[in-house]
Amino acid sequence: MTDQPENDLELSTEAELSNETTTAEIESPPAGTEEYFGAAYPAAQRYAEHLATTGIEWGLIGPREVDRLWTRHILNCAVVAEYINDDDVVGDVGSGAGLPGIPIALLRPEAKIVLIEPMERRVEWLNMVVDDLGLKNVRIVRARVEELVDEEMFTVVTARAVKAMTTLIEWTREVISPGGRILALKGASVEGELVKARKLIKRYRLSQPQIHVVDGGGMLEVPSRVVEIVKK
C-alpha cells in the first residue's frame, strides 16, 4: 500500500481523456526490468505512467516519488511474485495504489488477485487502472480485510507498509486458508516487529517467520524484505 493521505482534487477531463504522462520525469527502469516482466513489460510501463500522472492527481502517491517509481515502488513490490504460485488466490490488504497487487498480477496472470481497499476514491482509481491495463485476473473489493471473514478466503495475503505485524496477523488470520501464507513487505525494523508478534504467532499456531531478502536478480540496489508466515 502507498500510505498517502486522501486528496480531494478531481481528475481533469483533459487528463482523463488524453492521459498525458510525465514520462521524461519517471525514473528509468533498472537494467533487466524488461526481461523480468517479459510480455507484461508494456503494461508495467503503462502502470508507471498512471502512478506518475493520475496517481498523483488523485492523491494516491506523492509527486516526489516519480523519480523512484520503479525501484522503490513497482520493482520493490514485484519481487513478491517470486513467492506466488499460479493457483494462488492473493488478497492485497490496503492496496492503495495497487501495490503490491498490480505488479504481482502482471507477473502471475494465472493467479487470482483481489485488491482490498476501503477508501472509495482509491477504489475508483484502481478500477480505472485495472480496466486500462486489461488485467482479467484482478478483482477489486471495497472493504477492510477484517470485514471479509466468511466472505473471502485466500491462499496468500500480502501487504505493504500496512500497520505492524501484530495488527496484520490479527486482521488476516481468519481469511487465510490452512496452509496459506502472509507475505508482507517490510522495512529495516521488521525484526523488532516480529519480536512483538511472537506471542500471537504461537497463539494462532503460525509458522516461525522467514525473512526473504530479494533483489530481483540484482535489479534492486536496496533489496526488498518479504516476511513469510504460514498458517498451519
PDB file of C-alpha atoms in Angstrom:
ATOM      1  CA  MET A   1       0.000   0.000   0.000  1.00  0.00           C
ATOM      2  CA  THR A   2       1.195   3.508  -0.753  1.00  0.00           C
ATOM      3  CA  ASP A   3       0.407   5.211   2.542  1.00  0.00           C
ATOM      4  CA  GLN A   4      -0.606   8.656   1.314  1.00  0.00           C
ATOM      5  CA  PRO A   5      -3.479  10.860   2.581  1.00  0.00           C
ATOM      6  CA  GLU A   6      -6.664  11.172   0.569  1.00  0.00           C
ATOM      7  CA  ASN A   7      -6.716  14.040  -1.921  1.00  0.00           C
ATOM      8  CA  ASP A   8      -9.996  15.683  -2.911  1.00  0.00           C
ATOM      9  CA  LEU A   9      -8.679  17.075  -6.199  1.00  0.00           C
ATOM     10  CA  GLU A  10     -10.833  15.955  -9.104  1.00  0.00           C
ATOM     11  CA  LEU A  11      -9.137  14.479 -12.158  1.00  0.00           C
ATOM     12  CA  SER A  12      -9.398  16.996 -15.001  1.00  0.00           C
ATOM     13  CA  THR A  13     -11.290  15.990 -18.130  1.00  0.00           C
ATOM     14  CA  GLU A  14      -8.274  16.741 -20.271  1.00  0.00           C
ATOM     15  CA  ALA A  15      -6.004  14.457 -18.230  1.00  0.00           C
ATOM     16  CA  GLU A  16      -8.630  11.737 -18.139  1.00  0.00           C
ATOM     17  CA  LEU A  17      -9.159  11.781 -21.895  1.00  0.00           C
ATOM     18  CA  SER A  18      -5.585  12.173 -23.068  1.00  0.00           C
ATOM     19  CA  ASN A  19      -3.873  10.518 -20.088  1.00  0.00           C
ATOM     20  CA  GLU A  20      -0.809  12.597 -20.841  1.00  0.00           C
ATOM     21  CA  THR A  21       2.225  11.327 -18.985  1.00  0.00           C
ATOM     22  CA  THR A  22       5.336  12.783 -17.455  1.00  0.00           C
ATOM     23  CA  THR A  23       7.463  10.029 -18.910  1.00  0.00           C
ATOM     24  CA  ALA A  24      10.542  12.286 -19.033  1.00  0.00           C
ATOM     25  CA  GLU A  25      10.409  12.632 -15.245  1.00  0.00           C
ATOM     26  CA  ILE A  26       9.790   8.964 -14.454  1.00  0.00           C
ATOM     27  CA  GLU A  27      12.787   7.036 -13.189  1.00  0.00           C
ATOM     28  CA  SER A  28      14.325   4.875 -15.900  1.00  0.00           C
ATOM     29  CA  PRO A  29      13.739   1.196 -15.170  1.00  0.00           C
ATOM     30  CA  PRO A  30      16.915  -0.567 -13.989  1.00  0.00           C
ATOM     31  CA  ALA A  31      18.717  -2.899 -16.384  1.00  0.00           C
ATOM     32  CA  GLY A  32      16.909  -6.221 -16.570  1.00  0.00           C
ATOM     33  CA  THR A  33      13.431  -4.831 -15.871  1.00  0.00           C
ATOM     34  CA  GLU A  34      12.082  -5.620 -19.340  1.00  0.00           C
ATOM     35  CA  GLU A  35      13.334  -9.197 -19.112  1.00  0.00           C
ATOM     36  CA  TYR A  36      11.941  -9.540 -15.591  1.00  0.00           C
ATOM     37  CA  PHE A  37       8.411  -8.577 -16.664  1.00  0.00           C
ATOM     38  CA  GLY A  38       8.607 -10.296 -20.064  1.00  0.00           C
ATOM     39  CA  ALA A  39       5.384  -9.944 -22.061  1.00  0.00           C
ATOM     40  CA  ALA A  40       3.887  -7.845 -19.257  1.00  0.00           C
ATOM     41  CA  TYR A  41       6.524  -5.109 -19.582  1.00  0.00           C
ATOM     42  CA  PRO A  42       4.396  -2.728 -21.733  1.00  0.00           C
ATOM     43  CA  ALA A  43       1.605  -2.963 -19.158  1.00  0.00           C
ATOM     44  CA  ALA A  44       4.124  -2.332 -16.371  1.00  0.00           C
ATOM     45  CA  GLN A  45       5.271   0.809 -18.204  1.00  0.00           C
ATOM     46  CA  ARG A  46       1.659   1.907 -18.560  1.00  0.00           C
ATOM     47  CA  TYR A  47       1.140   1.333 -14.845  1.00  0.00           C
ATOM     48  CA  ALA A  48       4.183   3.507 -14.088  1.00  0.00           C
ATOM     49  CA  GLU A  49       2.662   6.253 -16.239  1.00  0.00           C
ATOM     50  CA  HIS A  50      -0.603   6.017 -14.309  1.00  0.00           C
ATOM     51  CA  LEU A  51       1.230   6.317 -10.997  1.00  0.00           C
ATOM     52  CA  ALA A  52       3.133   9.370 -12.252  1.00  0.00           C
ATOM     53  CA  THR A  53       0.021  11.152 -13.569  1.00  0.00           C
ATOM     54  CA  THR A  54      -3.409  10.107 -12.341  1.00  0.00           C
ATOM     55  CA  GLY A  55      -1.868   8.543  -9.235  1.00  0.00           C
ATOM     56  CA  ILE A  56      -0.540  11.938  -8.186  1.00  0.00           C
ATOM     57  CA  GLU A  57      -3.632  13.838  -9.319  1.00  0.00           C
ATOM     58  CA  TRP A  58      -5.901  11.538  -7.312  1.00  0.00           C
ATOM     59  CA  GLY A  59      -3.630  11.700  -4.253  1.00  0.00           C
ATOM     60  CA  LEU A  60      -2.519   8.066  -4.200  1.00  0.00           C
ATOM     61  CA  ILE A  61       1.183   8.762  -4.468  1.00  0.00           C
ATOM     62  CA  GLY A  62       3.322  11.792  -3.726  1.00  0.00           C
ATOM     63  CA  PRO A  63       4.928  13.769  -6.578  1.00  0.00           C
ATOM     64  CA  ARG A  64       8.373  13.261  -5.073  1.00  0.00           C
ATOM     65  CA  GLU A  65       8.050   9.534  -5.725  1.00  0.00           C
ATOM     66  CA  VAL A  66       8.145   9.915  -9.530  1.00  0.00           C
ATOM     67  CA  ASP A  67      11.922   9.713  -9.740  1.00  0.00           C
ATOM     68  CA  ARG A  68      11.963   6.414  -7.852  1.00  0.00           C
ATOM     69  CA  LEU A  69       8.763   4.775  -9.087  1.00  0.00           C
ATOM     70  CA  TRP A  70      10.472   1.681 -10.428  1.00  0.00           C
ATOM     71  CA  THR A  71      12.998   0.895  -7.711  1.00  0.00           C
ATOM     72  CA  ARG A  72      11.092   1.982  -4.607  1.00  0.00           C
ATOM     73  CA  HIS A  73       7.591   1.033  -5.683  1.00  0.00           C
ATOM     74  CA  ILE A  74       6.990  -1.180  -8.729  1.00  0.00           C
ATOM     75  CA  LEU A  75      10.031  -3.480  -8.551  1.00  0.00           C
ATOM     76  CA  ASN A  76      10.138  -3.350  -4.761  1.00  0.00           C
ATOM     77  CA  CYS A  77       6.677  -4.921  -4.859  1.00  0.00           C
ATOM     78  CA  ALA A  78       7.055  -7.076  -7.968  1.00  0.00           C
ATOM     79  CA  VAL A  79       9.567  -9.380  -6.271  1.00  0.00           C
ATOM     80  CA  VAL A  80       6.754 -10.721  -4.072  1.00  0.00           C
ATOM     81  CA  ALA A  81       5.551 -12.553  -7.200  1.00  0.00           C
ATOM     82  CA  GLU A  82       8.569 -14.845  -6.856  1.00  0.00           C
ATOM     83  CA  TYR A  83       6.678 -16.475  -3.952  1.00  0.00           C
ATOM     84  CA  ILE A  84       3.285 -16.659  -5.685  1.00  0.00           C
ATOM     85  CA  ASN A  85       2.037 -19.795  -7.458  1.00  0.00           C
ATOM     86  CA  ASP A  86      -0.257 -19.843 -10.466  1.00  0.00           C
ATOM     87  CA  ASP A  87      -3.075 -21.402  -8.418  1.00  0.00           C
ATOM     88  CA  ASP A  88      -2.879 -18.897  -5.561  1.00  0.00           C
ATOM     89  CA  VAL A  89      -5.708 -16.565  -4.582  1.00  0.00           C
ATOM     90  CA  VAL A  90      -3.981 -13.437  -3.298  1.00  0.00           C
ATOM     91  CA  GLY A  91      -5.589 -10.795  -1.080  1.00  0.00           C
ATOM     92  CA  ASP A  92      -3.713  -7.482  -1.241  1.00  0.00           C
ATOM     93  CA  VAL A  93      -4.599  -5.730   2.014  1.00  0.00           C
ATOM     94  CA  GLY A  94      -4.898  -1.948   1.957  1.00  0.00           C
ATOM     95  CA  SER A  95      -3.998  -1.961  -1.720  1.00  0.00           C
ATOM     96  CA  GLY A  96      -3.975   1.820  -2.155  1.00  0.00           C
ATOM     97  CA  ALA A  97      -2.263   2.442  -5.492  1.00  0.00           C
ATOM     98  CA  GLY A  98      -2.271  -1.271  -6.273  1.00  0.00           C
ATOM     99  CA  LEU A  99       0.995  -2.038  -4.538  1.00  0.00           C
ATOM    100  CA  PRO A 100       1.939  -4.859  -4.430  1.00  0.00           C
ATOM    101  CA  GLY A 101      -1.179  -6.375  -6.022  1.00  0.00           C
ATOM    102  CA  ILE A 102      -0.891  -4.970  -9.550  1.00  0.00           C
ATOM    103  CA  PRO A 103       2.795  -5.852 -10.095  1.00  0.00           C
ATOM    104  CA  ILE A 104       2.008  -9.363  -8.831  1.00  0.00           C
ATOM    105  CA  ALA A 105      -0.949  -9.615 -11.222  1.00  0.00           C
ATOM    106  CA  LEU A 106       1.263  -8.584 -14.148  1.00  0.00           C
ATOM    107  CA  LEU A 107       3.840 -11.251 -13.355  1.00  0.00           C
ATOM    108  CA  ARG A 108       1.408 -14.026 -12.368  1.00  0.00           C
ATOM    109  CA  PRO A 109      -1.504 -13.783 -14.851  1.00  0.00           C
ATOM    110  CA  GLU A 110      -2.832 -17.219 -13.839  1.00  0.00           C
ATOM    111  CA  ALA A 111      -3.117 -16.306 -10.154  1.00  0.00           C
ATOM    112  CA  LYS A 112      -6.249 -14.570  -8.861  1.00  0.00           C
ATOM    113  CA  ILE A 113      -5.557 -11.209  -7.255  1.00  0.00           C
ATOM    114  CA  VAL A 114      -8.046  -9.387  -5.014  1.00  0.00           C
ATOM    115  CA  LEU A 115      -7.240  -5.748  -4.269  1.00  0.00           C
ATOM    116  CA  ILE A 116      -8.777  -4.906  -0.876  1.00  0.00           C
ATOM    117  CA  GLU A 117      -9.172  -1.180  -0.263  1.00  0.00           C
ATOM    118  CA  PRO A 118     -11.729   0.612   1.962  1.00  0.00           C
ATOM    119  CA  MET A 119     -11.422   4.154   0.554  1.00  0.00           C
ATOM    120  CA  GLU A 120     -13.852   4.948  -2.257  1.00  0.00           C
ATOM    121  CA  ARG A 121     -11.594   7.300  -4.191  1.00  0.00           C
ATOM    122  CA  ARG A 122      -8.762   4.783  -4.263  1.00  0.00           C
ATOM    123  CA  VAL A 123     -11.174   2.064  -5.392  1.00  0.00           C
ATOM    124  CA  GLU A 124     -12.322   4.282  -8.268  1.00  0.00           C
ATOM    125  CA  TRP A 125      -8.709   4.808  -9.329  1.00  0.00           C
ATOM    126  CA  LEU A 126      -7.934   1.100  -9.079  1.00  0.00           C
ATOM    127  CA  ASN A 127     -10.939   0.249 -11.247  1.00  0.00           C
ATOM    128  CA  MET A 128      -9.802   2.746 -13.878  1.00  0.00           C
ATOM    129  CA  VAL A 129      -6.232   1.450 -13.944  1.00  0.00           C
ATOM    130  CA  VAL A 130      -7.107  -2.254 -13.864  1.00  0.00           C
ATOM    131  CA  ASP A 131      -9.528  -1.746 -16.771  1.00  0.00           C
ATOM    132  CA  ASP A 132      -6.924   0.218 -18.726  1.00  0.00           C
ATOM    133  CA  LEU A 133      -4.275  -2.462 -18.182  1.00  0.00           C
ATOM    134  CA  GLY A 134      -6.715  -5.230 -19.131  1.00  0.00           C
ATOM    135  CA  LEU A 135      -5.985  -7.274 -16.012  1.00  0.00           C
ATOM    136  CA  LYS A 136      -8.555 -10.061 -16.166  1.00  0.00           C
ATOM    137  CA  ASN A 137      -7.102 -11.798 -13.114  1.00  0.00           C
ATOM    138  CA  VAL A 138      -7.792  -8.871 -10.779  1.00  0.00           C
ATOM    139  CA  ARG A 139     -10.878  -8.183  -8.686  1.00  0.00           C
ATOM    140  CA  ILE A 140     -11.344  -5.099  -6.515  1.00  0.00           C
ATOM    141  CA  VAL A 141     -13.225  -5.205  -3.210  1.00  0.00           C
ATOM    142  CA  ARG A 142     -14.087  -2.076  -1.261  1.00  0.00           C
ATOM    143  CA  ALA A 143     -13.766  -3.197   2.353  1.00  0.00           C
ATOM    144  CA  ARG A 144     -11.450  -3.633   5.270  1.00  0.00           C
ATOM    145  CA  VAL A 145      -9.968  -7.101   5.320  1.00  0.00           C
ATOM    146  CA  GLU A 146     -11.419  -7.883   8.752  1.00  0.00           C
ATOM    147  CA  GLU A 147     -14.874  -7.326   7.265  1.00  0.00           C
ATOM    148  CA  LEU A 148     -14.347 -10.154   4.773  1.00  0.00           C
ATOM    149  CA  VAL A 149     -14.442 -13.035   7.255  1.00  0.00           C
ATOM    150  CA  ASP A 150     -16.927 -15.635   5.929  1.00  0.00           C
ATOM    151  CA  GLU A 151     -16.925 -13.876   2.539  1.00  0.00           C
ATOM    152  CA  GLU A 152     -13.408 -14.392   1.195  1.00  0.00           C
ATOM    153  CA  MET A 153     -10.655 -16.963   1.635  1.00  0.00           C
ATOM    154  CA  PHE A 154      -7.097 -16.511   0.396  1.00  0.00           C
ATOM    155  CA  THR A 155      -4.118 -18.790  -0.026  1.00  0.00           C
ATOM    156  CA  VAL A 156      -1.886 -15.711   0.268  1.00  0.00           C
ATOM    157  CA  VAL A 157      -2.385 -12.377   1.983  1.00  0.00           C
ATOM    158  CA  THR A 158       0.063  -9.643   1.117  1.00  0.00           C
ATOM    159  CA  ALA A 159       0.520  -6.097   2.337  1.00  0.00           C
ATOM    160  CA  ARG A 160       2.973  -3.250   2.069  1.00  0.00           C
ATOM    161  CA  ALA A 161       3.508  -0.782   4.904  1.00  0.00           C
ATOM    162  CA  VAL A 162       0.151  -1.660   6.448  1.00  0.00           C
ATOM    163  CA  LYS A 163       0.353  -1.498  10.226  1.00  0.00           C
ATOM    164  CA  ALA A 164       2.603  -3.607  12.443  1.00  0.00           C
ATOM    165  CA  MET A 165       2.896  -7.383  12.043  1.00  0.00           C
ATOM    166  CA  THR A 166       0.770  -7.935  15.160  1.00  0.00           C
ATOM    167  CA  THR A 167      -2.109  -5.979  13.613  1.00  0.00           C
ATOM    168  CA  LEU A 168      -1.704  -7.630  10.223  1.00  0.00           C
ATOM    169  CA  ILE A 169      -1.856 -11.086  11.816  1.00  0.00           C
ATOM    170  CA  GLU A 170      -4.979 -10.200  13.790  1.00  0.00           C
ATOM    171  CA  TRP A 171      -6.696  -8.692  10.752  1.00  0.00           C
ATOM    172  CA  THR A 172      -5.946 -11.507   8.312  1.00  0.00           C
ATOM    173  CA  ARG A 173      -5.719 -14.803  10.198  1.00  0.00           C
ATOM    174  CA  GLU A 174      -9.380 -15.714   9.599  1.00  0.00           C
ATOM    175  CA  VAL A 175      -9.294 -15.072   5.837  1.00  0.00           C
ATOM    176  CA  ILE A 176      -6.224 -17.239   5.210  1.00  0.00           C
ATOM    177  CA  SER A 177      -6.854 -20.865   4.292  1.00  0.00           C
ATOM    178  CA  PRO A 178      -4.997 -23.687   6.107  1.00  0.00           C
ATOM    179  CA  GLY A 179      -1.518 -23.844   4.639  1.00  0.00           C
ATOM    180  CA  GLY A 180      -1.936 -20.293   3.395  1.00  0.00           C
ATOM    181  CA  ARG A 181       0.652 -17.592   3.873  1.00  0.00           C
ATOM    182  CA  ILE A 182       1.207 -13.998   4.836  1.00  0.00           C
ATOM    183  CA  LEU A 183       3.735 -12.295   2.546  1.00  0.00           C
ATOM    184  CA  ALA A 184       4.399  -8.845   3.987  1.00  0.00           C
ATOM    185  CA  LEU A 185       6.771  -6.258   2.567  1.00  0.00           C
ATOM    186  CA  LYS A 186       8.597  -4.687   5.470  1.00  0.00           C
ATOM    187  CA  GLY A 187      11.435  -2.283   6.172  1.00  0.00           C
ATOM    188  CA  ALA A 188      14.564  -2.491   8.275  1.00  0.00           C
ATOM    189  CA  SER A 189      12.604  -2.528  11.556  1.00  0.00           C
ATOM    190  CA  VAL A 190      10.926  -5.842  10.744  1.00  0.00           C
ATOM    191  CA  GLU A 191      12.942  -7.834  13.291  1.00  0.00           C
ATOM    192  CA  GLY A 192      11.559  -5.680  16.112  1.00  0.00           C
ATOM    193  CA  GLU A 193       8.014  -6.124  14.813  1.00  0.00           C
ATOM    194  CA  LEU A 194       8.445  -9.883  14.756  1.00  0.00           C
ATOM    195  CA  VAL A 195       9.700  -9.931  18.333  1.00  0.00           C
ATOM    196  CA  LYS A 196       6.481  -8.184  19.378  1.00  0.00           C
ATOM    197  CA  ALA A 197       4.448 -10.686  17.338  1.00  0.00           C
ATOM    198  CA  ARG A 198       5.924 -13.829  18.946  1.00  0.00           C
ATOM    199  CA  LYS A 199       3.015 -14.443  21.316  1.00  0.00           C
ATOM    200  CA  LEU A 200       0.418 -14.060  18.573  1.00  0.00           C
ATOM    201  CA  ILE A 201       2.357 -16.354  16.258  1.00  0.00           C
ATOM    202  CA  LYS A 202       2.417 -19.025  18.980  1.00  0.00           C
ATOM    203  CA  ARG A 203      -1.221 -18.460  19.998  1.00  0.00           C
ATOM    204  CA  TYR A 204      -2.529 -18.880  16.463  1.00  0.00           C
ATOM    205  CA  ARG A 205      -0.194 -21.773  15.641  1.00  0.00           C
ATOM    206  CA  LEU A 206       1.568 -19.979  12.813  1.00  0.00           C
ATOM    207  CA  SER A 207       4.963 -20.947  11.483  1.00  0.00           C
ATOM    208  CA  GLN A 208       8.106 -19.173  12.530  1.00  0.00           C
ATOM    209  CA  PRO A 209       8.591 -16.182  10.225  1.00  0.00           C
ATOM    210  CA  GLN A 210      11.083 -16.276   7.402  1.00  0.00           C
ATOM    211  CA  ILE A 211      12.585 -13.049   6.107  1.00  0.00           C
ATOM    212  CA  HIS A 212      13.414 -13.218   2.413  1.00  0.00           C
ATOM    213  CA  VAL A 213      15.835 -10.566   1.178  1.00  0.00           C
ATOM    214  CA  VAL A 214      15.144 -10.236  -2.536  1.00  0.00           C
ATOM    215  CA  ASP A 215      16.836  -8.051  -5.139  1.00  0.00           C
ATOM    216  CA  GLY A 216      15.123  -9.263  -8.307  1.00  0.00           C
ATOM    217  CA  GLY A 217      18.246 -10.862  -9.687  1.00  0.00           C
ATOM    218  CA  GLY A 218      20.365  -7.794  -8.969  1.00  0.00           C
ATOM    219  CA  MET A 219      17.938  -5.129 -10.223  1.00  0.00           C
ATOM    220  CA  LEU A 220      17.404  -3.577  -6.805  1.00  0.00           C
ATOM    221  CA  GLU A 221      20.337  -1.884  -5.113  1.00  0.00           C
ATOM    222  CA  VAL A 222      18.260  -1.847  -1.931  1.00  0.00           C
ATOM    223  CA  PRO A 223      16.684  -5.324  -1.669  1.00  0.00           C
ATOM    224  CA  SER A 224      13.101  -5.877  -0.585  1.00  0.00           C
ATOM    225  CA  ARG A 225      12.330  -7.672   2.648  1.00  0.00           C
ATOM    226  CA  VAL A 226       9.468 -10.129   2.381  1.00  0.00           C
ATOM    227  CA  VAL A 227       8.244 -11.692   5.614  1.00  0.00           C
ATOM    228  CA  GLU A 228       6.620 -15.104   5.099  1.00  0.00           C
ATOM    229  CA  ILE A 229       4.424 -16.687   7.774  1.00  0.00           C
ATOM    230  CA  VAL A 230       2.480 -19.896   7.146  1.00  0.00           C
ATOM    231  CA  LYS A 231      -0.852 -20.786   8.713  1.00  0.00           C
ATOM    232  CA  LYS A 232      -0.626 -24.392   9.861  1.00  0.00           C
TER     233      LYS A 232
END
